[in-house]
Coordinates of C-alpha atoms and ligand atoms in Angstrom, one line a residue:
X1 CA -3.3 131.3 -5.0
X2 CA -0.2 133.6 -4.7
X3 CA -2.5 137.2 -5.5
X4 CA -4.1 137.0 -1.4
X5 CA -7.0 138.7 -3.9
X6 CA -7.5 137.8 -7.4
X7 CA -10.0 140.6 -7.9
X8 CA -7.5 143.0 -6.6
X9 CA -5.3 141.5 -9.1
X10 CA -7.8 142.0 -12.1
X11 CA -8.3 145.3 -11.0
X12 CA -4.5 146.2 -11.2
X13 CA -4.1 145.2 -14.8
X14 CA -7.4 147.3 -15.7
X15 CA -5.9 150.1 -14.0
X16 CA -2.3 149.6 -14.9
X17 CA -2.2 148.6 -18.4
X18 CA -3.9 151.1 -20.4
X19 CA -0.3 151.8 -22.3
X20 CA -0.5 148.2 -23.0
X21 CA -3.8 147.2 -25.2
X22 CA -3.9 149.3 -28.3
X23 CA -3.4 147.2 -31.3
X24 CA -2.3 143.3 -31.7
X25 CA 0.2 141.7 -29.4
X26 CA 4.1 142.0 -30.2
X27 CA 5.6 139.0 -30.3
X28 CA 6.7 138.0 -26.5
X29 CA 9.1 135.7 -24.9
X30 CA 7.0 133.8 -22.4
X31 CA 9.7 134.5 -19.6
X32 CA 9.2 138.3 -19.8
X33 CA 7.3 140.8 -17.3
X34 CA 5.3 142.2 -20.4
X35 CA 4.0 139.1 -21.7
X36 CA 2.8 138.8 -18.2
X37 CA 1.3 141.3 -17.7
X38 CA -0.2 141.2 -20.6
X39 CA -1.8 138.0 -20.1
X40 CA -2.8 139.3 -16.4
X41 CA -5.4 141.3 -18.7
X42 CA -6.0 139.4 -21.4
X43 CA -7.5 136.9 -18.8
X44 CA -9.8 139.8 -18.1
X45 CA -10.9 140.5 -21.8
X46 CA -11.5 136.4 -22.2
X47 CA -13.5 135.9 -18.4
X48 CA -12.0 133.3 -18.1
X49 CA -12.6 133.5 -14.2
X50 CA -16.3 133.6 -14.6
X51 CA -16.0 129.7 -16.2
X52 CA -13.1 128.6 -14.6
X53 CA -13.3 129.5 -10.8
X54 CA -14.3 127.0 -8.3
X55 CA -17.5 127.2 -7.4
X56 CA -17.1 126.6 -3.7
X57 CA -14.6 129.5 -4.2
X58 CA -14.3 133.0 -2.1
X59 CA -16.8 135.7 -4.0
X60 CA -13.6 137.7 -4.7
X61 CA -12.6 135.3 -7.1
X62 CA -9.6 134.1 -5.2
X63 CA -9.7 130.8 -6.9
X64 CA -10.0 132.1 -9.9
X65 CA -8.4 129.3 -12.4
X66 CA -8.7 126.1 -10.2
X67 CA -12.0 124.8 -12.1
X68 CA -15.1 122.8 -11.0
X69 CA -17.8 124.9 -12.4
X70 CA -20.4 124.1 -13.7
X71 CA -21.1 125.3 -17.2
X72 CA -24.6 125.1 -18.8
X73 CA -25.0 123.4 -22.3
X74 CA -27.8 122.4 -24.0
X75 CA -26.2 119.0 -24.0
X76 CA -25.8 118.8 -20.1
X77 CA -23.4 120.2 -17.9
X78 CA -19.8 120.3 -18.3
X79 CA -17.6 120.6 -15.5
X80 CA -14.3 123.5 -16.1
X81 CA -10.8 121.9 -16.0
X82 CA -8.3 123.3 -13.6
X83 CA -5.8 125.6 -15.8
X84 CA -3.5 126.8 -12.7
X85 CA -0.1 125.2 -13.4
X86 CA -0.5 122.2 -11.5
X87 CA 1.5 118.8 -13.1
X88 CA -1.2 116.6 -12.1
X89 CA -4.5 118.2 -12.6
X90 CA -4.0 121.4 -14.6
X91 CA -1.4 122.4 -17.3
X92 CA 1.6 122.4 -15.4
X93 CA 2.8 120.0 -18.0
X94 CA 1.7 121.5 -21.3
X95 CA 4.0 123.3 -23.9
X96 CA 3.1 126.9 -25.5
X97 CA 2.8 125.1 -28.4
X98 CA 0.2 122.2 -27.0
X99 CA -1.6 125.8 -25.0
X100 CA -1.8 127.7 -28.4
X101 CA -3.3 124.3 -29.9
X102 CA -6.1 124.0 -27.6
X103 CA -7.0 127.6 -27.9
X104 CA -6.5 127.8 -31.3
X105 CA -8.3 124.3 -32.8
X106 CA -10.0 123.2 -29.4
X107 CA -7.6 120.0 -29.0
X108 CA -5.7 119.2 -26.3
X109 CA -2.4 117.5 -26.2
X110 CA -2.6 113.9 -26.8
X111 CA -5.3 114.9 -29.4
X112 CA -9.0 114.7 -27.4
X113 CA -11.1 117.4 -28.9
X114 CA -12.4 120.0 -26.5
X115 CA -16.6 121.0 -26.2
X116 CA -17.0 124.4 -28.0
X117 CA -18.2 124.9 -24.1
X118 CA -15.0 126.2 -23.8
X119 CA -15.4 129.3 -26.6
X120 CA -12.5 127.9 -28.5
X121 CA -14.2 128.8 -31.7
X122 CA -14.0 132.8 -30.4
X123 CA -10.9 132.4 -29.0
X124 CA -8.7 131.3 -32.4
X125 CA -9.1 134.8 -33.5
X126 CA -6.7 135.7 -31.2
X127 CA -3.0 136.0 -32.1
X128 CA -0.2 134.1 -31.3
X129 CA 1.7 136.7 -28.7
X130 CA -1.4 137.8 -27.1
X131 CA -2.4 133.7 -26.6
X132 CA 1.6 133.3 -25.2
X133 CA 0.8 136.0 -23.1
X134 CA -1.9 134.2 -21.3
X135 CA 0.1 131.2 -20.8
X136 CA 3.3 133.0 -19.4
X137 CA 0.6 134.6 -17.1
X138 CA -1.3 131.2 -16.3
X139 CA 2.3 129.8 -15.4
X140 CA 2.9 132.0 -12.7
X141 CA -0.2 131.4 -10.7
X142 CA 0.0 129.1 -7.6
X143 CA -0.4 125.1 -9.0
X144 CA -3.1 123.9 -7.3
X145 CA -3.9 120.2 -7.0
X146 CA -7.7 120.4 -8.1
X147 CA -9.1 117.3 -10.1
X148 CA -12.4 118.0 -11.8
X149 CA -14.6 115.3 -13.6
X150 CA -15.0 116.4 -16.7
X151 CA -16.7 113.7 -18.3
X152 CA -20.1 114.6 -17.8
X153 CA -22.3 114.5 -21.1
X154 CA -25.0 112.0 -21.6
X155 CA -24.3 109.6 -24.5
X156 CA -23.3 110.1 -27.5
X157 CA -22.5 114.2 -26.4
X158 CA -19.8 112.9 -24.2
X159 CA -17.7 111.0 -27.0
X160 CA -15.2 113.5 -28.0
X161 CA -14.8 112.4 -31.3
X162 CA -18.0 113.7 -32.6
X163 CA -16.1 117.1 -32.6
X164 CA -14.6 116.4 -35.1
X165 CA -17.6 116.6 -37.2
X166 CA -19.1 119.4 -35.0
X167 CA -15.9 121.4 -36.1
X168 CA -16.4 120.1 -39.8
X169 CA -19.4 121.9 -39.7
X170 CA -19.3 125.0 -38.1
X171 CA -15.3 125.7 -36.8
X172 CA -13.3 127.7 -38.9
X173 CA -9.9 128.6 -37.0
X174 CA -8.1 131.2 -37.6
X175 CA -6.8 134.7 -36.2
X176 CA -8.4 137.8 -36.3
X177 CA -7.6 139.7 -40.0
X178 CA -7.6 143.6 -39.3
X179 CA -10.0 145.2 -41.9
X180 CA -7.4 148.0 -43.4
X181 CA -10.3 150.4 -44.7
X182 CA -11.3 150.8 -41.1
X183 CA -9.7 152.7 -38.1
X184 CA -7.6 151.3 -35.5
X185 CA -10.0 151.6 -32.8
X186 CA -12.7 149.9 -35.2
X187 CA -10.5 147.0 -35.9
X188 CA -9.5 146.9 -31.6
X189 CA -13.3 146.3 -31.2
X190 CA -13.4 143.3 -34.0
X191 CA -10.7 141.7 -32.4
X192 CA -12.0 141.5 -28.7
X193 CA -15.5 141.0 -29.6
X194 CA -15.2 138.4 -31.8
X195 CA -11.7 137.1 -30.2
X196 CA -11.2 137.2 -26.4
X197 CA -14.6 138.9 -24.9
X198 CA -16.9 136.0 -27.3
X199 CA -19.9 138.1 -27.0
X200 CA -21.0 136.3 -30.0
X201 CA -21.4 132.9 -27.5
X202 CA -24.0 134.6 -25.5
X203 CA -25.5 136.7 -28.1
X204 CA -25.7 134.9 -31.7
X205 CA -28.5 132.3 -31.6
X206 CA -28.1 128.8 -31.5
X207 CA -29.0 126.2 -34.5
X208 CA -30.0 122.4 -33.0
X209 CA -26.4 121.2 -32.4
X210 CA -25.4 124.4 -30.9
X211 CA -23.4 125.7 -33.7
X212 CA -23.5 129.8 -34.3
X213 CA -27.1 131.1 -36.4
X214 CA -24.0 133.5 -38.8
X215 CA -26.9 134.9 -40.7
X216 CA -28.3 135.8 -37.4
X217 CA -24.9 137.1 -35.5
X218 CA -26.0 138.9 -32.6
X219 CA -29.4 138.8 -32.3
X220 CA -29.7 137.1 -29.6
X221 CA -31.7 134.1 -28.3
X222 CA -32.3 132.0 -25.0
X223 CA -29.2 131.2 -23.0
X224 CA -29.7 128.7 -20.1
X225 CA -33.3 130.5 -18.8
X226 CA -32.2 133.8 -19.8
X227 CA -32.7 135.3 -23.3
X228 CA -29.5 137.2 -23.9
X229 CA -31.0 140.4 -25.9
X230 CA -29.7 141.9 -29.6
X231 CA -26.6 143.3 -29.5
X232 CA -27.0 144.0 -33.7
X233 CA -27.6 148.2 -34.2
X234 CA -31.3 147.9 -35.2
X235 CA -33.3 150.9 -33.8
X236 CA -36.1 149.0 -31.9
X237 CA -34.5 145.3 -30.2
X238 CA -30.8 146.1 -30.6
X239 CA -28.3 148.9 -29.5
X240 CA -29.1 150.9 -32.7
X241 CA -30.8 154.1 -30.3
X242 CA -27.5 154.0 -27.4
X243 CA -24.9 156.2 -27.9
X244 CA -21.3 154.9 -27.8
X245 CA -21.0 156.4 -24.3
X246 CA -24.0 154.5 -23.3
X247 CA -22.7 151.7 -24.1
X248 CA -19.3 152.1 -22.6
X249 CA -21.3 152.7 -19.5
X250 CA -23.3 149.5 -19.5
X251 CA -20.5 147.9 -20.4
X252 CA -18.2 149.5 -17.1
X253 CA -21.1 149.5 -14.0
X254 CA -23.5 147.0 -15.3
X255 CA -25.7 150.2 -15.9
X256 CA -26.6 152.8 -17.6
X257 CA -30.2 155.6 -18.1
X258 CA -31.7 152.3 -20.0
X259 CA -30.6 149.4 -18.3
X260 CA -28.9 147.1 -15.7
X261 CA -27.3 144.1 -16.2
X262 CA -28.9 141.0 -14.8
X263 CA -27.5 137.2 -14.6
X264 CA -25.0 136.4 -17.0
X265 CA -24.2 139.6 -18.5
X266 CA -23.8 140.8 -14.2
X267 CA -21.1 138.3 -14.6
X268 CA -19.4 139.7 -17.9
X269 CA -19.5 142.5 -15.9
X270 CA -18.3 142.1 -13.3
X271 CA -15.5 139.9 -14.5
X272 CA -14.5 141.2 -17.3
X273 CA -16.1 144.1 -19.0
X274 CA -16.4 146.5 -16.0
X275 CA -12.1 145.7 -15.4
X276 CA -11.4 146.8 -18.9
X277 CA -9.5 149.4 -19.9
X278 CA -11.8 152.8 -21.1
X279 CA -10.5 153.0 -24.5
X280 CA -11.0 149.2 -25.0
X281 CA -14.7 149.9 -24.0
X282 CA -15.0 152.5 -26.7
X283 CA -13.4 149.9 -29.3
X284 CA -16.0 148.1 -28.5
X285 CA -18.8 150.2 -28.5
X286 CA -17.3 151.3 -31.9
X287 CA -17.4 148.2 -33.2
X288 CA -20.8 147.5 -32.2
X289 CA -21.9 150.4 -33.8
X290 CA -20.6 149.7 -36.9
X291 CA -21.3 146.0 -37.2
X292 CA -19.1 145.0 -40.6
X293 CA -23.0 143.8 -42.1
X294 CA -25.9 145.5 -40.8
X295 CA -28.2 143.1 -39.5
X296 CA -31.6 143.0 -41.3
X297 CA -34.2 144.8 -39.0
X298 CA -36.5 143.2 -36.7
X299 CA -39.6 142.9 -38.0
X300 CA -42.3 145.2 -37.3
X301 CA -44.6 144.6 -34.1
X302 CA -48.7 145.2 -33.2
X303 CA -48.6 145.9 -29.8
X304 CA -51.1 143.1 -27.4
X305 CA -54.1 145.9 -27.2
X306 CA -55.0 148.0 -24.4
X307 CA -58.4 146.6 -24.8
X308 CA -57.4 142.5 -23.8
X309 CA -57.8 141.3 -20.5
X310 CA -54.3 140.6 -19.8
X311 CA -53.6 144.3 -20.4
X312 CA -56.3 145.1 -18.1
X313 CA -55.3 143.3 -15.3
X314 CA -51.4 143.8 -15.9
X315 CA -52.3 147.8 -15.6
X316 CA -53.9 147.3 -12.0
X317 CA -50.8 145.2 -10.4
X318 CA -48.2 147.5 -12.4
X319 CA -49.9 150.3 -10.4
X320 CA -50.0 148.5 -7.2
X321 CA -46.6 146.8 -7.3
X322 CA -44.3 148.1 -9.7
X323 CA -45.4 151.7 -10.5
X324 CA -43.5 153.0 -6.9
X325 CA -39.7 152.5 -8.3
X326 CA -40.4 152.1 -12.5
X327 CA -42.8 155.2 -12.4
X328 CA -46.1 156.0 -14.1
X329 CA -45.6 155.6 -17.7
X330 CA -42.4 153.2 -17.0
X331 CA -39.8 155.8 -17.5
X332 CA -37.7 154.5 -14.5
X333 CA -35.3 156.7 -12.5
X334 CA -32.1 157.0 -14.4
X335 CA -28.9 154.8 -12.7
X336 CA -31.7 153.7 -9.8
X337 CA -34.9 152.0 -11.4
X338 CA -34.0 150.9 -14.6
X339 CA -36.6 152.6 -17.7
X340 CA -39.5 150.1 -19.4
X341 CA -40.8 152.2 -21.7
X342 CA -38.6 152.0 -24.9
X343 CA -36.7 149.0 -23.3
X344 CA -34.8 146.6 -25.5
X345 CA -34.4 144.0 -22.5
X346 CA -38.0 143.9 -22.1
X347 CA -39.2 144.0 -25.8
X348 CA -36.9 140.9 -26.9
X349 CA -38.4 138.2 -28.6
X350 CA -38.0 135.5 -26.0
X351 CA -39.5 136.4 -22.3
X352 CA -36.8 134.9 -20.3
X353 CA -34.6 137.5 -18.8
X354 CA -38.1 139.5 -18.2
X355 CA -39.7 136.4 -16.2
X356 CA -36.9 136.0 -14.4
X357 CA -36.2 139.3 -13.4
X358 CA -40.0 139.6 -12.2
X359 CA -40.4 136.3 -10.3
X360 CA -36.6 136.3 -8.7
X361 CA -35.4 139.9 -8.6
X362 CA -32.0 140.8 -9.5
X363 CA -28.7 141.1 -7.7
X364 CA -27.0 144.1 -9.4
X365 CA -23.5 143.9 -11.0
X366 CA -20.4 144.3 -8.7
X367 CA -18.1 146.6 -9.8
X368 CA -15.6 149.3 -8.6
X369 CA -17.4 151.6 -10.6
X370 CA -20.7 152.0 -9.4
X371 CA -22.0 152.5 -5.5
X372 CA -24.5 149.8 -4.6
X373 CA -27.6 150.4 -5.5
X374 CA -31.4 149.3 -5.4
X375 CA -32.7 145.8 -5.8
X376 CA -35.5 144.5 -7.6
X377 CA -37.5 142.5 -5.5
X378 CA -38.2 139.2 -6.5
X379 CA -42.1 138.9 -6.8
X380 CA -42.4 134.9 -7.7
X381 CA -43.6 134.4 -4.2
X382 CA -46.1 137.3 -4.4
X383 CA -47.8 137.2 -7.8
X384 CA -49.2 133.8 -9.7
X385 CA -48.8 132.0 -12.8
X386 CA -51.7 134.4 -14.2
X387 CA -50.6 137.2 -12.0
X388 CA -46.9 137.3 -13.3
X389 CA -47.9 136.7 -17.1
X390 CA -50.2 139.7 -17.1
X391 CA -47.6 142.1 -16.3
X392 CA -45.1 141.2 -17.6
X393 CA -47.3 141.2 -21.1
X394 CA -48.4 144.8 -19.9
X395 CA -45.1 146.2 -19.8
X396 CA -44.0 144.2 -22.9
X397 CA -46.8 146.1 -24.5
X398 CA -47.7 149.4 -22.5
X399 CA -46.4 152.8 -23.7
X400 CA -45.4 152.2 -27.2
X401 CA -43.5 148.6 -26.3
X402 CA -44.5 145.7 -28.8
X403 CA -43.6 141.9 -27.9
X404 CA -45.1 138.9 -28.0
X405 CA -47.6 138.6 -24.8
X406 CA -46.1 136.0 -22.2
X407 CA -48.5 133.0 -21.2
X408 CA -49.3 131.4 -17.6
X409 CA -47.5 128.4 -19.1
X410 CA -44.4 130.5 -19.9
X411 CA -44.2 131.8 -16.1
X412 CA -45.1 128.4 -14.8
X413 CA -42.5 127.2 -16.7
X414 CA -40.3 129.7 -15.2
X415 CA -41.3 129.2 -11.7
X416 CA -39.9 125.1 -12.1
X417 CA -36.8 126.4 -13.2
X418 CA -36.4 128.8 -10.9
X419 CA -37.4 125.6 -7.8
X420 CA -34.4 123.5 -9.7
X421 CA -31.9 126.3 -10.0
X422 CA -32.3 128.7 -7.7
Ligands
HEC1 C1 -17.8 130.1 -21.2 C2 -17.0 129.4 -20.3 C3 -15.5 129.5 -20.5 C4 -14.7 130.6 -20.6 C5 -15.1 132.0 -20.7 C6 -13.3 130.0 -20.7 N1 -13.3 128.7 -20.6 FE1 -11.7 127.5 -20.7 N2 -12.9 125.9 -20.7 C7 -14.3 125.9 -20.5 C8 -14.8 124.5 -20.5 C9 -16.2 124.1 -20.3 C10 -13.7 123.7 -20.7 C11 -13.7 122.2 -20.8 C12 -14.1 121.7 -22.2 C13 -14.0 120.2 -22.4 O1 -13.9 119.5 -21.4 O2 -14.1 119.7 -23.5 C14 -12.5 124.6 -20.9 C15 -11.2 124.1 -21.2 C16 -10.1 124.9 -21.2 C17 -8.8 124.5 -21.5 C18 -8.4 123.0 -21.7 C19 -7.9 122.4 -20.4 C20 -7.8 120.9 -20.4 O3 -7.2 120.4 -19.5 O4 -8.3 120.3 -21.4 C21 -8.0 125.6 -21.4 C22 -6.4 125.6 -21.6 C23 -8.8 126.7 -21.1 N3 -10.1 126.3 -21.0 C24 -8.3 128.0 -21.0 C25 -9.1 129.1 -20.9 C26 -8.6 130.5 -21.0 C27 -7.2 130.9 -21.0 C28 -9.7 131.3 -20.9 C29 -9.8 132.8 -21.0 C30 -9.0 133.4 -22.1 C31 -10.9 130.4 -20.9 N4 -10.5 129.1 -20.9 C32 -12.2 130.9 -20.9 C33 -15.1 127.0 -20.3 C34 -14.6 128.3 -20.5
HEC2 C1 -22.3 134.6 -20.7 C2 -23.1 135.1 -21.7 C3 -22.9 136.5 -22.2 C4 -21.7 137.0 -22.7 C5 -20.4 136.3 -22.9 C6 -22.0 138.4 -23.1 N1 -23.3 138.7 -22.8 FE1 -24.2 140.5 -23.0 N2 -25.9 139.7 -22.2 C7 -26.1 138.4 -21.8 C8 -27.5 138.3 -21.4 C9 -28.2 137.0 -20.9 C10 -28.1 139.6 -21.5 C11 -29.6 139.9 -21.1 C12 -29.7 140.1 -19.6 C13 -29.6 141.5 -19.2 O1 -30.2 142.4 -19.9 O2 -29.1 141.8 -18.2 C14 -27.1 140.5 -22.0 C15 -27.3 141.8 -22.2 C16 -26.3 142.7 -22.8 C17 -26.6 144.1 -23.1 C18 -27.8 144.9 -22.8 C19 -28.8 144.9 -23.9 C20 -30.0 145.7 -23.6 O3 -30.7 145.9 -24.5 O4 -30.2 146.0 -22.4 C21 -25.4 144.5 -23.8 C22 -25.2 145.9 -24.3 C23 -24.5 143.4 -23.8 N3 -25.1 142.3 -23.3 C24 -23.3 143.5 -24.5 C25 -22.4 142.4 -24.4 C26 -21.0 142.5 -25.0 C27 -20.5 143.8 -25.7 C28 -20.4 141.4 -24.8 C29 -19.0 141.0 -25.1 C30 -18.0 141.9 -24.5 C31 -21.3 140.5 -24.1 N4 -22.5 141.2 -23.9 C32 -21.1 139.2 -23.6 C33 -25.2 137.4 -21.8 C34 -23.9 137.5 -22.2
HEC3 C1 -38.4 148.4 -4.9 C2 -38.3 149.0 -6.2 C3 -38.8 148.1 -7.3 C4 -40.0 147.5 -7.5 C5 -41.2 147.6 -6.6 C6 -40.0 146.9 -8.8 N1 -38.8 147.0 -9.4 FE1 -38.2 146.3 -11.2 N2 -36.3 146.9 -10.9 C7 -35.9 147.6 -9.8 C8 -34.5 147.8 -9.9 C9 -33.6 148.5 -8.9 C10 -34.0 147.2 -11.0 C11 -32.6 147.1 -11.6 C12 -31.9 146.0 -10.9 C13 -30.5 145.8 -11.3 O1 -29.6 146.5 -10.7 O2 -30.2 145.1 -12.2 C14 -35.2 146.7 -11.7 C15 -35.2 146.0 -12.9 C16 -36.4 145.6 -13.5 C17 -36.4 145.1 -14.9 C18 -35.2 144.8 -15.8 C19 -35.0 146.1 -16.6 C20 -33.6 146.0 -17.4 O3 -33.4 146.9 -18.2 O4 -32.8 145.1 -17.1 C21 -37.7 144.8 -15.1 C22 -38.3 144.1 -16.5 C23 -38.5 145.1 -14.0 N3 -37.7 145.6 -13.0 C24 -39.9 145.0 -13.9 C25 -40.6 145.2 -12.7 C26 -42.0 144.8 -12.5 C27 -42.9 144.2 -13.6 C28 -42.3 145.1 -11.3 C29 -43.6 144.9 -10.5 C30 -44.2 143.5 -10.6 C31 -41.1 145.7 -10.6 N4 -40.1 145.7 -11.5 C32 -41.1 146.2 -9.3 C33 -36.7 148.1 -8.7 C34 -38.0 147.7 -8.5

């Protein structure tokens, strides 16, 4: 790569470019230092490092576009394509035109269709300068000879063709329309969380053929042995009790009074949300707050009772191996020991991110903004099937929480996982 850091790089368009993002994309001429620029951060805003780094890659990123990654479907894995502007192997060769196509519809030139793996489907809300701006950017990276197999899918997933009815039935391209009877910073939000940042990927549940759950936008669901939580403003599961500079705060450090980003959403972090500019963070959090249709509330909960035997037990290993950093009565240790009490994280309807947080730890978010700070041990090695599923039910349930109570099977399950991929 030319950028001796990529990170480095990312970091100076966060830092540099606040002028830059208010409001859609001028039209640019792919040849000038603003488009560049410009598509320096807009790389940031799409993570597009996160999917299309090499795996075998430095940490710092620095081969941040030459592909090979895996990427978890619930089809089978797909492999990321090399976009550094190699002739051979990446899109050295491709026209603005032929770039704008496969970001816009999802085909490539010569006509294959691309897997909505790649979050096309987000990404044709953007406009046509800011997705110029990404390819003048793209072009001036290093072309790096990097052939990745790409054909991956069990049958009939890896016939590209069937896109075309996939697309039928849940693609609708087009860009982003600004909503006039809402503010400029409102209608910023819209257009990078449902354009470039695809929350909506990670967040809006999944029907069978892995096509969007619309009536269910941002409620979140299980995401390859994580469950990626509500991001929808109800008061009990969603973001409905954080403040806009709450959110901002997650959304910078991977942390805030309530929370820390774990797994994926470290990797949104560190990536792409914690190198955005502050005002975009606040477009977001805007945005969030204001969803353009509230979501209907989640359902009212009866708490597992104190009385059951999973409570029981989950109380006496809470106290003896939890209670020292969460705290009696789980209220956590703001910015250090994340709260439990009140959680959204650990109330969410699917157990996943909880289970795995318990039995493997966590490795915090890196980011420029906040010091390093506390692990959470992992504990699968320490506790049992049973073990694990009692307290995890007690602090899905304990101090005014309400979730469904995890099984031995559920943690069991989780343990296999956790054996295939560490
Ligand atoms: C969630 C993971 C993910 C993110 C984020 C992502 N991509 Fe991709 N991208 C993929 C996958 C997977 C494919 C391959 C899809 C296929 O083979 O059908 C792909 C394919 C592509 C292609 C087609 C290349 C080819 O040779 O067919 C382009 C261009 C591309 N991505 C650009 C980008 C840009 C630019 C960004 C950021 C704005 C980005 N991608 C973000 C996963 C991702
Ligand atoms: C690659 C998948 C992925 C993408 C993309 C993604 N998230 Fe997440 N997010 C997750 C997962 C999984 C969790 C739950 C794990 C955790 O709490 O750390 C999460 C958690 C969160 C939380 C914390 C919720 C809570 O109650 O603690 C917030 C807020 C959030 N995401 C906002 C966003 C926003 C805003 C975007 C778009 C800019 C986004 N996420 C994009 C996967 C994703
Ligand atoms: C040595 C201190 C320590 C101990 C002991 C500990 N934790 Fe943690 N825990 C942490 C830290 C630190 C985090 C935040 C990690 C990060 O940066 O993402 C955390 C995160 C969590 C989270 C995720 C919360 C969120 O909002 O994302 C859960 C759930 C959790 N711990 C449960 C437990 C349980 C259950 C136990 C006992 C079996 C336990 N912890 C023991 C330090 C600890």
């Amino acid at each position: 790569m030319r950028a001796p850091s990529l990170k480095a790089g990312l970091l100076a368009a966060a830092t540099g470019l606040a002028a830059l993002t208010l409001g859609p994309a001028p039209e640019a001429a792919p040849d000038n230092f603003d488009a560049v620029e410009r598509g320096r951060y807009l790389v940031i805003l799409g993570d597009c490092v996160a999917c299309h780094m090499n795996p075998n890659g430095n940490h710092d990123g620095s081969q941040g576009f030459v592909g090979g990654r895996p990427i978890e479907t619930p089809f089978g894995l797909i492999a990321t394509p090399n976009i550094t502007p190699d002739r051979g192997t990446g899109i050295g060769t491709w026209s603005a035109d032929e770039f704008y196509r496969a970001m816009h519809e999802g085909i490539r030139p010569g006509g294959a269709r691309l897997y909505p793996a790649f979050p096309y489907t987000y990404f044709t809300k953007m406009t046509r300068g800011d997705v110029d701006s990404i390819y003048a950017y793209l072009n001036t990276l290093e072309p790096v000879h990097n052939p990745v197999d790409r054909n991956t899918l069990p049958f009939p997933f890896n016939i590209r063709a069937s896109m075309l009815a996939w697309n039928a039935m849940f693609f609708e391209p087009g860009e982003f329309r600004p909503d006039p009877n809402r503010s400029p910073e409102w209608n910023r939000g819209a257009y990078i969380v449902e354009g470039p940042a695809h929350c909506g990927a990670c967040h809006t549940p999944k029907n069978m053929l892995g096509g969007d759950r619309n009536s269910e936008h941002f409620a979140g669901g299980p995401l390859q042995g994580w469950f990626a939580a509500s991001i929808t403003n109800d008061q009990r599961l969603g973001l409905g009790s954080w403040s806009i500079d709450e959110i901002v705060e997650y959304l910078k450090t991977g942390r805030n009074a309530r929370s820390a980003a774990s797994g994926p959403m470290a990797e949104v972090v560190e990536y792409s949300t914690g190198l955005m500019t502050d005002a975009d963070l606040r477009a977001i959090a805007v945005y969030l707050k204001e969803p353009p249709q509230p979501a209907p509330a989640s359902p009212a909960r009866t708490p597992v009772a104190a009385t059951d035997d999973r409570m029981k037990i989950g109380e006496a290993i809470y106290t003896d191996r939890c209670m020292a950093c969460h705290t009696g009565g789980g209220q956590g240790v703001p910015n250090m020991f994340p709260r439990l009490a009140g959680s959204q994280v650990v109330q969410q309807e699917g157990s996943e991110t909880v289970l795995r947080v318990v039995m493997q730890g966590v490795r915090a978010a890196y980011t420029p903004h906040a010091p390093t700070s506390p692990a959470m041990p992992a504990f699968a090695w320490r506790l049992n099937d049973d073990q694990v599923a009692a307290v995890t039910t007690y602090i899905r349930n304990a101090w005014g929480n309400a979730a469904p109570a995890v099984s031995p099977g559920d943690a069991a399950h989780m343990r296999r996982l956790l054996e295939d991929r560490p």
